[in-house]
Every structure is written in structure tokens, then in C-alpha cells.
XYZ file of C-alpha atoms in Angstrom:
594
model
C 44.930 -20.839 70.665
C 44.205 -17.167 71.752
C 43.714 -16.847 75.426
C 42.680 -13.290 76.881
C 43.817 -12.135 80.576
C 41.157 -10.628 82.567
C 42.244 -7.161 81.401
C 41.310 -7.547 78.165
C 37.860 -9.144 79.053
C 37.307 -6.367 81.216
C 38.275 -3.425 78.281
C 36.021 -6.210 76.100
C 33.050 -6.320 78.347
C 33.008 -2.221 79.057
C 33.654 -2.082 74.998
C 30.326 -3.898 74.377
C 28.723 -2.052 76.875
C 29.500 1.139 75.280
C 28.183 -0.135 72.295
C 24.513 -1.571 73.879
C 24.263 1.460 75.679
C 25.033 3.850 71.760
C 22.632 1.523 70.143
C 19.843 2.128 72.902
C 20.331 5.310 72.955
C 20.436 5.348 68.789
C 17.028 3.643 69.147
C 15.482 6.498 71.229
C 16.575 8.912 69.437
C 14.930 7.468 65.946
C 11.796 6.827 68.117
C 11.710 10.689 68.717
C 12.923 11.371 65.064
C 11.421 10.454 62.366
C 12.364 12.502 59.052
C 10.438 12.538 55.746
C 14.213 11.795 53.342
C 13.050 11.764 49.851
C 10.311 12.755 47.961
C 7.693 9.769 47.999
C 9.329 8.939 51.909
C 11.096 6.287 50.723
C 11.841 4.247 47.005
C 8.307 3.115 47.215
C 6.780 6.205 46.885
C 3.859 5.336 49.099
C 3.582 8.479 50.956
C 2.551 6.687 54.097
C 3.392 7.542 57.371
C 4.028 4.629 60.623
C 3.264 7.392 62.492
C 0.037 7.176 64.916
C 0.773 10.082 67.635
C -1.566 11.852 65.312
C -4.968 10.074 64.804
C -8.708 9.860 64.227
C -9.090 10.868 67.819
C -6.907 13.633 68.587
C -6.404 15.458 64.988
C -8.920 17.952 66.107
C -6.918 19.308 67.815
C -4.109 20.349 65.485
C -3.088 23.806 65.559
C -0.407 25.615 63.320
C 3.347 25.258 64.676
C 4.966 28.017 62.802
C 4.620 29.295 59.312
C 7.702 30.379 56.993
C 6.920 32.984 53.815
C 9.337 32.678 51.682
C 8.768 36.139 49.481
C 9.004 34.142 46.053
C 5.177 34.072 45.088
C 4.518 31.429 42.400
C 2.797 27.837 42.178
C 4.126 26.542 44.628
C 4.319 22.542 44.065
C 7.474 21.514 46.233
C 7.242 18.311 48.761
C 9.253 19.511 52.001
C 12.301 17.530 52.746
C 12.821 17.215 56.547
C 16.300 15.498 57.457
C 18.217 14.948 60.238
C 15.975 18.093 62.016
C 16.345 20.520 59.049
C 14.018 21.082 56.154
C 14.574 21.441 52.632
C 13.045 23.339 50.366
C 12.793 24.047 46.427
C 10.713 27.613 45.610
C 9.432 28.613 42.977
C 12.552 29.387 40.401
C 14.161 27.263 41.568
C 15.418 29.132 44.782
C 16.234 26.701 47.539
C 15.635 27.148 51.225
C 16.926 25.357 54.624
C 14.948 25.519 57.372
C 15.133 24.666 60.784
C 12.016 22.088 60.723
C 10.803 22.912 64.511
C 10.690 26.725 64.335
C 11.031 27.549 60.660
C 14.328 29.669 61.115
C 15.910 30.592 57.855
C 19.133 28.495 58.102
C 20.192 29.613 54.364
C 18.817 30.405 51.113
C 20.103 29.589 47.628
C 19.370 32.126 44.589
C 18.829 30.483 41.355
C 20.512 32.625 38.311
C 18.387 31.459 35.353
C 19.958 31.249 31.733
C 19.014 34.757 30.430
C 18.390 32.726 26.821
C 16.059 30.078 28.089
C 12.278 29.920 27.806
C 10.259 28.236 30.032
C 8.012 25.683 29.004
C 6.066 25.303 31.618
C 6.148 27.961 34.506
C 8.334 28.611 37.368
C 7.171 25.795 39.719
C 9.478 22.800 40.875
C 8.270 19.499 42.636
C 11.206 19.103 45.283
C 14.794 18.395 45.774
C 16.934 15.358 46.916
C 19.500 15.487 49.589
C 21.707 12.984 49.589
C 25.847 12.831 50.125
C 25.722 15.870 51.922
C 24.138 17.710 49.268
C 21.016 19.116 47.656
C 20.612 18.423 44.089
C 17.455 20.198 42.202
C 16.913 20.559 38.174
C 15.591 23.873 37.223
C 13.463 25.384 34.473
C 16.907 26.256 32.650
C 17.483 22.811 32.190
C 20.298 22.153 34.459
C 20.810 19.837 37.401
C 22.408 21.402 40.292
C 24.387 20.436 43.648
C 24.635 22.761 46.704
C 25.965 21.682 50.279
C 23.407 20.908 52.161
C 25.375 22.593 55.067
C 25.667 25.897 54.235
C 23.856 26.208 50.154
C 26.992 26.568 48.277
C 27.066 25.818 44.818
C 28.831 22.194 44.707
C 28.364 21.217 40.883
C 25.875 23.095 37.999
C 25.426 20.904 34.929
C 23.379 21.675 31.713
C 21.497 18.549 31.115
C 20.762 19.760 27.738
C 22.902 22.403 26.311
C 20.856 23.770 23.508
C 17.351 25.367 23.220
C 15.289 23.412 20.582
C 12.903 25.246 17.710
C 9.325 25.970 19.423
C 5.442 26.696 17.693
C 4.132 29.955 17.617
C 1.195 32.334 17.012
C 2.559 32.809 13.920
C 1.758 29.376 12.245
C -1.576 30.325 12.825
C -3.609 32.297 10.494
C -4.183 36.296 11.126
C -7.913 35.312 11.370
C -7.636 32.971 13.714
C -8.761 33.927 17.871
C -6.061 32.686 19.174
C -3.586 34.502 16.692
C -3.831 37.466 19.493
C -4.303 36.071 22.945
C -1.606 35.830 25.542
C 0.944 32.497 25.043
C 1.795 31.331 28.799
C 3.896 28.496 27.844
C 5.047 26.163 25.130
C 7.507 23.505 23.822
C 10.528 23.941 25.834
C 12.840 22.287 28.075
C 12.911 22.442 31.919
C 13.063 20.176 34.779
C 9.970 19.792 37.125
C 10.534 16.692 38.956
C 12.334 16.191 42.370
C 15.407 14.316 41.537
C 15.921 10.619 43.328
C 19.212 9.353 44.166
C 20.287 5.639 44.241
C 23.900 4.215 44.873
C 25.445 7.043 44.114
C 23.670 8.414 40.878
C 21.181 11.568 41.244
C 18.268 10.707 38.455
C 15.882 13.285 36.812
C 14.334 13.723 33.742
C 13.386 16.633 31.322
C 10.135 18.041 30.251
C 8.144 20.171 28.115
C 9.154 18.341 24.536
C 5.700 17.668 24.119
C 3.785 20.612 25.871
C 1.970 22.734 23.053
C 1.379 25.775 22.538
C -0.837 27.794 26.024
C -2.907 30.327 25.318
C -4.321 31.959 28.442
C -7.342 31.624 29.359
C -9.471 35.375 29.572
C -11.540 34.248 32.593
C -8.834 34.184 36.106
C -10.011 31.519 38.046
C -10.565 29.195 35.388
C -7.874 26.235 34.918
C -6.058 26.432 32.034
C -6.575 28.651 28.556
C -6.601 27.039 24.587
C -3.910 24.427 23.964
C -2.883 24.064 20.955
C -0.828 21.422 18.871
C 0.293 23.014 16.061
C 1.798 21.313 12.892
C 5.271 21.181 12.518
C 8.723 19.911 13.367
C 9.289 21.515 16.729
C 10.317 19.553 20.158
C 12.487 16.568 20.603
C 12.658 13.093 22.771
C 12.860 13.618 26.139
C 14.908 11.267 28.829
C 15.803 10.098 31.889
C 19.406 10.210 32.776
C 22.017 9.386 36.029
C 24.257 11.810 36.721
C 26.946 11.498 39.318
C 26.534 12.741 42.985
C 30.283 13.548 43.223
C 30.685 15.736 39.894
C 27.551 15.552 37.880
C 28.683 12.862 34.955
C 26.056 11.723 33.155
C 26.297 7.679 33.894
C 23.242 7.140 31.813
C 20.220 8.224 29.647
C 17.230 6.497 28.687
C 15.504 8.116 25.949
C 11.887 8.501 25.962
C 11.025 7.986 21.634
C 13.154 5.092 20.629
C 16.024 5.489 17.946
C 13.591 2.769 15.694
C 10.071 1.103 15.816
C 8.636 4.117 17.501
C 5.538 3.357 15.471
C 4.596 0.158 17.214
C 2.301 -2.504 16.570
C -0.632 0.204 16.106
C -2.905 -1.118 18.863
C -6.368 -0.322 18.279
C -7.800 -1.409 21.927
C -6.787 -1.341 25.337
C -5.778 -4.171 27.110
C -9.570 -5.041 28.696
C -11.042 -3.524 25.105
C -11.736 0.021 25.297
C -11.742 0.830 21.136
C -9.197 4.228 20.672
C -11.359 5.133 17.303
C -8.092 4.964 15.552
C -7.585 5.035 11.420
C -4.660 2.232 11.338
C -5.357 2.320 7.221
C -4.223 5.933 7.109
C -1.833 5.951 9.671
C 0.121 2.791 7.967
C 0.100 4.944 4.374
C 1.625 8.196 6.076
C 4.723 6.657 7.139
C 6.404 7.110 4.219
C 5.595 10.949 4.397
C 7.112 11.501 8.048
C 9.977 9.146 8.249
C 11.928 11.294 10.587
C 8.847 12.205 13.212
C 10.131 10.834 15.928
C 13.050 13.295 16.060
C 10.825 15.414 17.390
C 8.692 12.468 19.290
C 8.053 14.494 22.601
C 7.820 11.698 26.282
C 8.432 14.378 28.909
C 9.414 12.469 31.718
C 7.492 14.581 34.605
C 7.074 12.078 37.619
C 10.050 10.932 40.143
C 10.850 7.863 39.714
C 10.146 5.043 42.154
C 12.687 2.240 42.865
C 12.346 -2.121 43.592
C 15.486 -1.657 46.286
C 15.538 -5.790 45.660
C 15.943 -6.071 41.848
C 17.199 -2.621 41.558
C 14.202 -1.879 38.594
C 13.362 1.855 38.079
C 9.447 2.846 37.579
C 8.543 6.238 36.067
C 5.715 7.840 33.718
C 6.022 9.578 30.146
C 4.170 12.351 28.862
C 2.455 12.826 25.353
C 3.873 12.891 21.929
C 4.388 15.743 20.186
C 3.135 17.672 18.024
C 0.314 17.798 21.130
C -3.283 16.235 19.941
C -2.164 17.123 16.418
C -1.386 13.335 14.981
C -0.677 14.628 11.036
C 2.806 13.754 11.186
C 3.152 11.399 13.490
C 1.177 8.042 12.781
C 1.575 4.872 14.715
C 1.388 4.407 18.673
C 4.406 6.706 18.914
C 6.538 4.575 21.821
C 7.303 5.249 24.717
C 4.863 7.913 25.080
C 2.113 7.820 27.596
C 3.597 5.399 29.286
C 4.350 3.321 32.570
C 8.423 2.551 32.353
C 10.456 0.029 33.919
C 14.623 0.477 33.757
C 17.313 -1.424 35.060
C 18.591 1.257 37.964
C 22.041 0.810 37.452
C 22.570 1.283 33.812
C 19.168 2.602 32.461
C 18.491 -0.408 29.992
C 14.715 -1.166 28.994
C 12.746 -3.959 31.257
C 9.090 -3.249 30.215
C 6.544 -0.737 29.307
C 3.040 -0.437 29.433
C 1.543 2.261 27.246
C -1.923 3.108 28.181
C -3.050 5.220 25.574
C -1.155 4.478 22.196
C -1.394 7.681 19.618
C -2.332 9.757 22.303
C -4.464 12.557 21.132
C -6.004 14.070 24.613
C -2.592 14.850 26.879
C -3.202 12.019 28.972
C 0.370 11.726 30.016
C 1.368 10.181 33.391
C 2.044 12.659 35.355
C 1.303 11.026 38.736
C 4.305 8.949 39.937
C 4.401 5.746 40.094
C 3.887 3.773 43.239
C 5.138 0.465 44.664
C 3.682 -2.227 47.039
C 2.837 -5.363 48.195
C -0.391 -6.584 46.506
C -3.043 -9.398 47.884
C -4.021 -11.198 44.324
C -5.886 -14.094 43.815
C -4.978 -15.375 47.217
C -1.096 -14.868 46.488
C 1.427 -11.573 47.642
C 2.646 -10.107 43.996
C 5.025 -7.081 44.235
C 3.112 -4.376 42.351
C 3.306 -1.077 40.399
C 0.461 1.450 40.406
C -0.388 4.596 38.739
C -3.323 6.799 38.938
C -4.325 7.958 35.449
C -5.552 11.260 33.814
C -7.979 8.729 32.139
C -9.779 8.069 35.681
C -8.838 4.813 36.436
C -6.086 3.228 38.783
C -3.808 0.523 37.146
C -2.193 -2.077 38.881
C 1.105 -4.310 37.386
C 3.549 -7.174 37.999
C 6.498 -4.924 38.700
C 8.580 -7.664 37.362
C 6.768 -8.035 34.270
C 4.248 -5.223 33.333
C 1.021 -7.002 32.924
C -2.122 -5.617 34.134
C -3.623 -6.917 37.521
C -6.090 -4.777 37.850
C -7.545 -1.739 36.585
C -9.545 -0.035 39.166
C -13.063 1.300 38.442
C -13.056 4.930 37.043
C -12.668 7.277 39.931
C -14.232 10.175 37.982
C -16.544 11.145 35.671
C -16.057 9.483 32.030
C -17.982 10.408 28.876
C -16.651 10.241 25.030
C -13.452 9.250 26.177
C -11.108 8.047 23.426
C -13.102 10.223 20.743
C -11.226 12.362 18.456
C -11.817 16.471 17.970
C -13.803 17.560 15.421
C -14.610 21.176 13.591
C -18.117 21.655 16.129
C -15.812 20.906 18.948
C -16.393 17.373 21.028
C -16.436 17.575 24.680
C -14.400 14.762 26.735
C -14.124 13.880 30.144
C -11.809 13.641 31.443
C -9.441 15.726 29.258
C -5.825 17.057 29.080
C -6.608 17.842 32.777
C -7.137 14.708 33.522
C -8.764 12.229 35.877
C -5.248 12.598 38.438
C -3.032 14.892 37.574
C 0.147 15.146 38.977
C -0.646 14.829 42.357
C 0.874 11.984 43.999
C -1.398 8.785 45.761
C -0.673 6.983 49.288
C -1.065 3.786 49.430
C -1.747 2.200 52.761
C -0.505 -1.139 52.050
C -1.747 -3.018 54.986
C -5.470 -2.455 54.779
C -4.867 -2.508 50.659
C -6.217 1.140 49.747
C -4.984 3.575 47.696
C -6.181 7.682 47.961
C -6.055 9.724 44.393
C -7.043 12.846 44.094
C -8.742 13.749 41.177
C -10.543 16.469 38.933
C -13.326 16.449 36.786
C -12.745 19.082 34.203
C -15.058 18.549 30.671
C -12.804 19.505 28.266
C -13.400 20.532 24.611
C -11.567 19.509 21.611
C -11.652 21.090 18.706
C -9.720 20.509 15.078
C -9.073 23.833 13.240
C -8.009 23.677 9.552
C -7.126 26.584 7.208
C -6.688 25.928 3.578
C -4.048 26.795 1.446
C -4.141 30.908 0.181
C -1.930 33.144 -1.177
C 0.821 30.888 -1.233
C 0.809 29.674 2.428
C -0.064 26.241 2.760
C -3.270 24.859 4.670
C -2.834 24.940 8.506
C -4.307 22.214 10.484
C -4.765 21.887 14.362
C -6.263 20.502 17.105
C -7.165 22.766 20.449
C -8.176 21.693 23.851
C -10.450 24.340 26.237
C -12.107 24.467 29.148
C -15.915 24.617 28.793
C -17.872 26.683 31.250
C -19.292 22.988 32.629
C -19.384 22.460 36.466
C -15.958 20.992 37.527
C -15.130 19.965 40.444
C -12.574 17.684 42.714
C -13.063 14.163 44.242
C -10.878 12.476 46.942
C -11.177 8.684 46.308
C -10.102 5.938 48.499
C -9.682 2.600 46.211
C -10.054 -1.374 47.606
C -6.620 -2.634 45.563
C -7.778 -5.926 45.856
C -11.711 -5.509 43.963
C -10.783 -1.674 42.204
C -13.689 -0.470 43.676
C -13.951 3.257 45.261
C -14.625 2.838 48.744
C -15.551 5.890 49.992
C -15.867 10.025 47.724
C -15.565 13.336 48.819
C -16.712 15.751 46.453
C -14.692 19.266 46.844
C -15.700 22.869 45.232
C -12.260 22.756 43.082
C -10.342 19.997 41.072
C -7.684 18.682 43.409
C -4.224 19.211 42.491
C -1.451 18.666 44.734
C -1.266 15.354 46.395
C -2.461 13.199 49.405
C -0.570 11.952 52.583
C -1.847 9.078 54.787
C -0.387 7.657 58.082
C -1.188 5.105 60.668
C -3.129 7.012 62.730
C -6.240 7.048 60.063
C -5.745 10.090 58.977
C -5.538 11.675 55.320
C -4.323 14.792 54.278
C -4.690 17.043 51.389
C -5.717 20.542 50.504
C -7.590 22.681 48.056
C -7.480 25.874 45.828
C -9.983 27.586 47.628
C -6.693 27.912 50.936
C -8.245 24.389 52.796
C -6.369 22.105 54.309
C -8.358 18.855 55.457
C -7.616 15.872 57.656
C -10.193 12.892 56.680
C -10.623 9.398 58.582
C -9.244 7.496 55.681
C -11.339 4.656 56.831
C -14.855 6.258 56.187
C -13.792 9.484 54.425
C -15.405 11.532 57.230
C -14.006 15.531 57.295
C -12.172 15.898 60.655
C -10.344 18.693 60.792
C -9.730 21.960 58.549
C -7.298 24.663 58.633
C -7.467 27.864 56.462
C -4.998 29.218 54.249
C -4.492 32.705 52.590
C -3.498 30.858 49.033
C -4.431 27.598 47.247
C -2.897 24.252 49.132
C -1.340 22.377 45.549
C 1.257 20.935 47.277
C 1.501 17.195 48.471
C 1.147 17.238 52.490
C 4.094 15.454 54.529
C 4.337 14.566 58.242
C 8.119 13.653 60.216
C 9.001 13.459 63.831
C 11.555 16.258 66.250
C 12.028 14.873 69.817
C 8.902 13.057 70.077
C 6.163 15.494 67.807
C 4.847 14.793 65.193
C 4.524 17.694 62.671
C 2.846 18.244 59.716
C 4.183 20.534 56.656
C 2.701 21.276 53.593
C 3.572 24.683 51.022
C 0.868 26.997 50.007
C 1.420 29.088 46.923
C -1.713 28.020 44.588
C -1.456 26.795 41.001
C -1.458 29.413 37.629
C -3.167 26.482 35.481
C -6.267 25.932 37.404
C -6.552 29.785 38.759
C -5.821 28.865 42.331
C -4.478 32.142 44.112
C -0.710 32.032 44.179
C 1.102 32.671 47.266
C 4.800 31.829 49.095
C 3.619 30.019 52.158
C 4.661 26.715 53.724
C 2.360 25.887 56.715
C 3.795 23.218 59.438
C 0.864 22.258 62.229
C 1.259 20.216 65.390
C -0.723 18.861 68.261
C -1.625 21.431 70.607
C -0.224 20.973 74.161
């Protein structure tokens, strides 16, 4: 038996003491801190704040804390990072900037040094980076994935995540006499990185995009979203993945390929899961295999939303993009897996759980772009842990996150009319289109009162198939083309009951939304606009509270954390090239006034 002398139950009594007195004062200092550590907050993604010190009451009276210009202009489509008092930040080109998050100070400033070789797919703007490990990891347009110390910006590790350009469509597979033969390209298939990486014991995970992107033609009128896109016939693009690297060194631990190496095809589904017909010729589709036995080499599945993660069993969630060619199905018959789809991984080694395709044979771009979010979810009397994504189709879906079936599929939170019908020569206008419904703006989900906020865009879109025959010796060129019509559009900000998918309250905006909502405790909701507003709502009745003005479009997704007991909140303002909003380098932060 071990007997102690008084000595040593003094030094153990002033030892646990000490230790009281380190967590108390541990617990002050995280109720006067609270930072905002990863891109959707935390693995859930949920974008909701516990924060209240800001609320229905008092957000009146928020005025602006300190603004920081960064002098890269550029859609501007980052999610601040605010850690342990300092803010991270990607720009656009994937320049990265540390600021100090109560005054905005410069702290340091990485310059990205693109690959003089590489074409961008899809424009200079990145979605955020990940600090984790003492580091700041961010995948660029260039295709590489990149560590820098999060002390002082110094390059760590720089990894191409894929090493070689791949063959991309051009004006030149169109004929001379064609209008779009001579307008301005702004982007097409490519490779790049746009989401803000997530990292998870130990491995930083991010996925490529732009294997399925089309040909953009811009459009001739500059405030109007997007130009011509075009899916052209022909064997350009690739699968895309997602893939763990190492934090340490960069090793690639594992990939997950979007277009699987057989059965890519599928079971060619002619209905959604609750009916809705896709107008699909199975017949034909069945008797072209044979011609295009090796489509799926160049299958497309941009991965473009970061990932969210079950923390219990370890499962991975993230969204796919369309197949490629883009809206051109020629050579590619059957539902073309795993495109346009809702993904489930095992975390640790990247192995297949589910998927849930929602549009098999997608012919529209109705890729998920919106990430995935998890929660706790009140069905038929019982607590299910869910999965939900906000479509470009317009509706809301709701999963088992262990299995994949559909809960719930909330009614459409925007305007729906020919959806699911195919182009044709006189053009057929959809809505909504490759624009969608959400785009990639993020949701909040306030899991407590059971609502979920989208925002969306209503953007009629016409599609249009182009065909050429066969002269002079140059075979027949076929294509399909997606364009803005000079229809109203316009944005709506949707709060959604979970439990009955019904839209409980609507705001109608002047623009399409793009960028992203943020909702806290306080009953507040955040997001901004093209037109340089930045709103505060009552997320219980939707009611406008408070408004701020900025010089360029807000398209970036609004975040709130804590410095010695105020709450701040950040958001960048640089616009959007796609849908015309006026580009800028801003990121605004906004506080309670004394």
C-alpha cells in the first residue's frame, strides 16, 4: 500500500488547483472566443452559429468593424477562416492572405505562381482554404494542392494533383457559319480546384473540377449571367475524383473516382424516385453502346462541393457534377454513374458506401454544386441522422446518411416549368436550367427548430440542339447549347420546415442569389446580393432587418466568430463574372456598435 506524507498532499492539492483554476480560465477564454475553423464551421456543414450576442433585437444596430481590400479584383467566392484570433483567406488566384481578424492588419500574404501551361476551366475564383496542423492547405486553378505555414505563409509542400493537361473542345469543331464560331470563349473543359479542402485525421481532402464544364461563350450583354454553353461532340475531358493527401508531405492516401472503371451505364432509370418521367430514349441508348464503348474515359463528375463528414461512422458526403460531353448525350448513353450525384465514402480509405443520383443522363448541368449538409432529423416521430442537399432542380432532398434513401424531398423552392425536357432545333426554354434552382451557395440548417435556408435563382434557360450535316468531307456536327433568355430572373431566399418540405417563409430579391447563407441563434440570417447588399433577416418570419451597402456584388457565404467577447461578422465582396455581378477585392467584417 502507497501512503503519501502531508507534503505530497499538499504539492497534490496546489497541483489540482492549478489545474481547476487553467481549466476555468480555459473556459472563459472560449466563452470570449469563438472561431469559425473550417469551411461549413464544423464536419456538419451546417453553417449555424450558437452565437446570440447578435439578435433580432439588436442587429440594427450593426455597423462595419474594419474593411481589408485586398488589390486582387476577381469573383470573389472564399468563406473566411477565423482561428485562434487570425483570419484566413484564399483570393482570387489563388493568393492567400492572414489577417488579424479584429483590425484586419495584413499579417502576411502568399503569391500564387500559376503553371504558365495551364488553362483554366473555370475562372480565377477559389471557395476557401483549410488550416489544420499548423498549416494552410488550398488547391488552385493549376491543379495543385498546396501547404503554407500558417505562421508566417511559407511554402510547406506543392503537389500536382494531376500532372497532365487533358485534350479540350473548341470553336473550331464548330462550323464557320455557325454564331458562336466567333464570340469570345471564357472557359472550358479543364482542370482546376475550386473547393475549400477539409481535413480529417490527418488527410487534407479535395477534389478536381472542370472535366465536364463545356465549352463558354460570353455572353454580349454585361450584366447578364452567363453567355452560350456549349457541349460539343467529341472525346475531350476525363473522370474527375476525390482524393486524401497527406498533411505532413502531400501523399496521396486515396482517390475515389467520380465515372466508375465498369457499369458506368447503370440500370437506365427512366423516373425519379417519387416519379418525375426524364423523357429518356432507353431503346436508343441500349443500341449505342456498342458504338462508344470507351465513353466513360472521358465521363466528366467534377467534384465541386467540400465534403461534409459523420465524425461517428467516419462516412464522407460530397456532390458530383455533370457528365461530359455537357448536354450533348451522342456518345454517352446510359445514366452515366456517378454523375449528378449525392456520394457517400468511407473517410478513411475512400471506398464506396452509397449514392444517390438525382438526375441520371443528365442533359441540363444540374450538377450538385451545393455541399452537402448533415443533421439530426425529426421523422415519423423518430431522430434519423440525415444528409441534405439543395438542388439546381429546385427542390431540397433529405437521406438516411447511413443508407441513402430518400426521406423527404422538399417542395420546389423555385420556379419549375418543362423541367426534364430535352433541347430541340426551335430552342425549349427550362426552368430552372444549368443555373439552377441553388447553385453553389451553401444552406444553414438550424437543426433545433428543423429549418433549412437555400438561396436560390430563377434563371429560364434555353436549350437548343444545333446539327450540321456532313459537307465537303467534314462530318455532320451535332450540339446542344444552353442561353440565357431575356426572361425576368430573379433570386429567392427560402426558409424550408425539414419535417413537412414546405417553404415557410420567401423573399424575393432583384438578382439570383449566389453566394451562401449564415444563420445563428440569435434569429438572424445572413446573405448578400449582386446589386453590393448585405441583409440580416429574422429567420423566423423572413422580415428584412438590417442592410449594409457594398461597392461590389456580396457572392460570398457570410460567417460570424467571437474575439474577447464580440461577436463579428465577415463576409468577402468581389461579385461573380457568370451572373454579371460587379467584381471587386473587398472583405467586409461588421460588429455591434458600442
Amino acid at each position: 500500500m502507497n501512503i503519501l506524507c502531508p507534503r505530497a498532499i499538499c504539492i497534490l492539492l496546489l497541483c489540482l488547483l492549478q489545474a481547476c483554476a487553467a481549466n476555468q480560465n480555459k473556459t472563459a477564454q472560449q466563452a470570449n472566443n469563438q472561431d469559425w475553423p473550417s469551411f461549413g464551421r464544423d464536419f456538419t456543414s451546417q453553417r449555424f452559429s450558437p452565437n446570440t450576442q447578435i439578435n433580432q433585437q439588436n442587429v440594427q444596430n450593426l455597423v462595419q468593424a474594419w474593411q481589408y481590400k485586398s488589390g486582387v479584383v476577381g469573383s470573389f467566392q472564399t468563406t473566411p477562416i477565423v482561428q485562434n484570433g487570425i483570419m484566413y483567406l484564399s483570393l482570387p488566384y489563388n493568393h492567400v492572405a492572414a489577417l488579424d481578424a479584429k483590425t484586419g492588419k495584413e499579417l502576411w500574404r502568399y503569391k500564387h505562381d500559376r503553371r504558365k501551361d495551364w488553362q483554366m476551366c473555370c475562372g480565377p475564383a477559389n471557395r476557401g482554404v483549410a488550416v489544420a496542423d499548423g498549416k494552410v492547405f488550398i488547391g488552385t486553378v493549376d491543379a495543385r494542392l498546396i501547404a503554407l505555414n500558417a505562421q508566417t505563409g511559407a511554402k510547406e509542400w506543392d503537389i500536382d494533383v494531376v500532372e497532365v493537361a487533358i485534350a479540350r473542345e473548341g470553336q473550331e469543331a464548330l462550323n464557320k457559319d455557325d454564331p458562336n464560331s466567333g464570340r469570345k470563349v471564357t472557359g472550358g473543359t479543364g482542370i482546376g480546384i475550386a473547393m475549400a479542402p477539409v481535413v480529417y485525421k490527418g488527410k487534407v481532402i479535395v477534389g478536381i473540377t472542370g472535366v465536364g464544364y463545356g465549352l463558354h461563350i460570353d455572353n454580349p450583354t454585361a450584366d447578364a449571367p452567363l453567355g452560350a454553353v456549349i457541349g460539343v461532340t467529341g472525346r475531350y475531358g476525363r473522370p474527375g475524383f476525390l482524393a486524401a493527401y497527406d498533411v505532413n508531405n502531400g501523399k496521396r492516401v486515396w482517390q475515389f473516382d467520380t465515372i466508375p472503371d465498369t457499369g458506368w451505364e447503370g440500370s437506365f432509370a427512366q423516373t425519379t424516385d417519387d416519379g418525375v418521367t426524364f423523357n429518356r430514349d432507353i431503346a436508343q441508348e441500349k443500341a449505342d453502346l456498342v458504338k462508344y464503348p470507351d465513353s466513360a474515359r472521358f465521363g466528366g463528375g467534377s467534384a465541386w462541393s467540400t465534403p461534409a463528414i459523420d465524425i461517428a461512422s467516419d462516412t464522407l458526403y460530397f456532390g458530383t457534377g455533370n457528365p461530359s460531353p455537357q448536354m450533348n448525350d451522342i456518345s454517352r448513353p446510359g445514366d452515366n454513374l456517378y454523375t449528378v450525384s449525392l456520394v457517400a465514402l468511407d473517410a478513411n480509405t475512400g471506398k464506396l458506401k452509397w449514392h444517390y443520383q438525382q438526375v441520371p443522363h443528365d442533359l441540363w448541368g444540374y450538377d450538385l454544386a451545393s455541399p452537402p449538409v448533415l443533421f439530426n432529423y425529426q421523422f415519423n416521430g423518430k431522430t434519423v441522422a440525415a444528409v441534405g442537399q439543395a438542388s439546381k432542380t429546385g427542390w431540397f432532398y433529405v437521406h438516411d446518411r447511413a443508407t441513402g434513401k430518400l426521406l423527404k424531398k422538399s417542395e420546389a423552392f423555385v420556379p419549375q416549368h418543362n423541367l426534364f425536357k430535352k433541347a430541340t432545333a426551335e430552342g425549349i426554354v427550362v426552368y430552372p436550367g444549368i443555373l439552377g434552382g441553388s447553385n453553389w451557395s451553401p444552406v444553414s440548417v438550424d437543426e433545433m427548430n428543423q429549418r433549412v435556408f437555400v438561396a436560390g435563382i430563377h434563371a429560364p434557360i434555353k436549350y437548343t440542339l444545333h446539327e450540321t450535316p456532313a459537307k465537303d468531307g467534314k462530318p455532320a456536327i451535332r450540339y446542344a447549347a444552353s442561353e440565357p433568355t431575356k426572361d425576368a430572373r430573379w433570386g429567392l431566399l427560402s426558409a424550408i420546415d425539414l419535417k413537412s418540405g414546405k417553404v415557410i417563409w420567401q423573399n424575393k430579391t432583384a438578382q439570383p442569389l449566389v453566394g451562401g447563407v449564415l444563420a445563428t441563434a440569435g434569429g438572424v440570417m445572413f446573405t448578400g446580393e449582386g446589386d453590393g447588399h448585405f441583409n440580416a433577416y429574422n429567420s423566423q418570419t423572413g422580415e428584412l432587418l438590417w442592410q449594409a451597402q457594398s461597392d461590389f456584388g456580396v457572392n460570398a457565404p457570410p460567417v460570424t466568430y467571437m474575439i474577447d467577447g464580440i461577436q463579428y461578422i465577415a463576409v468577402a465582396s468581389g461579385g461573380n463574372s457568370i451572373f454579371g455581378y460587379k467584381q471587386g477585392d473587398a472583405v467586409l467584417v461588421y460588429k455591434l456598435a458600442l
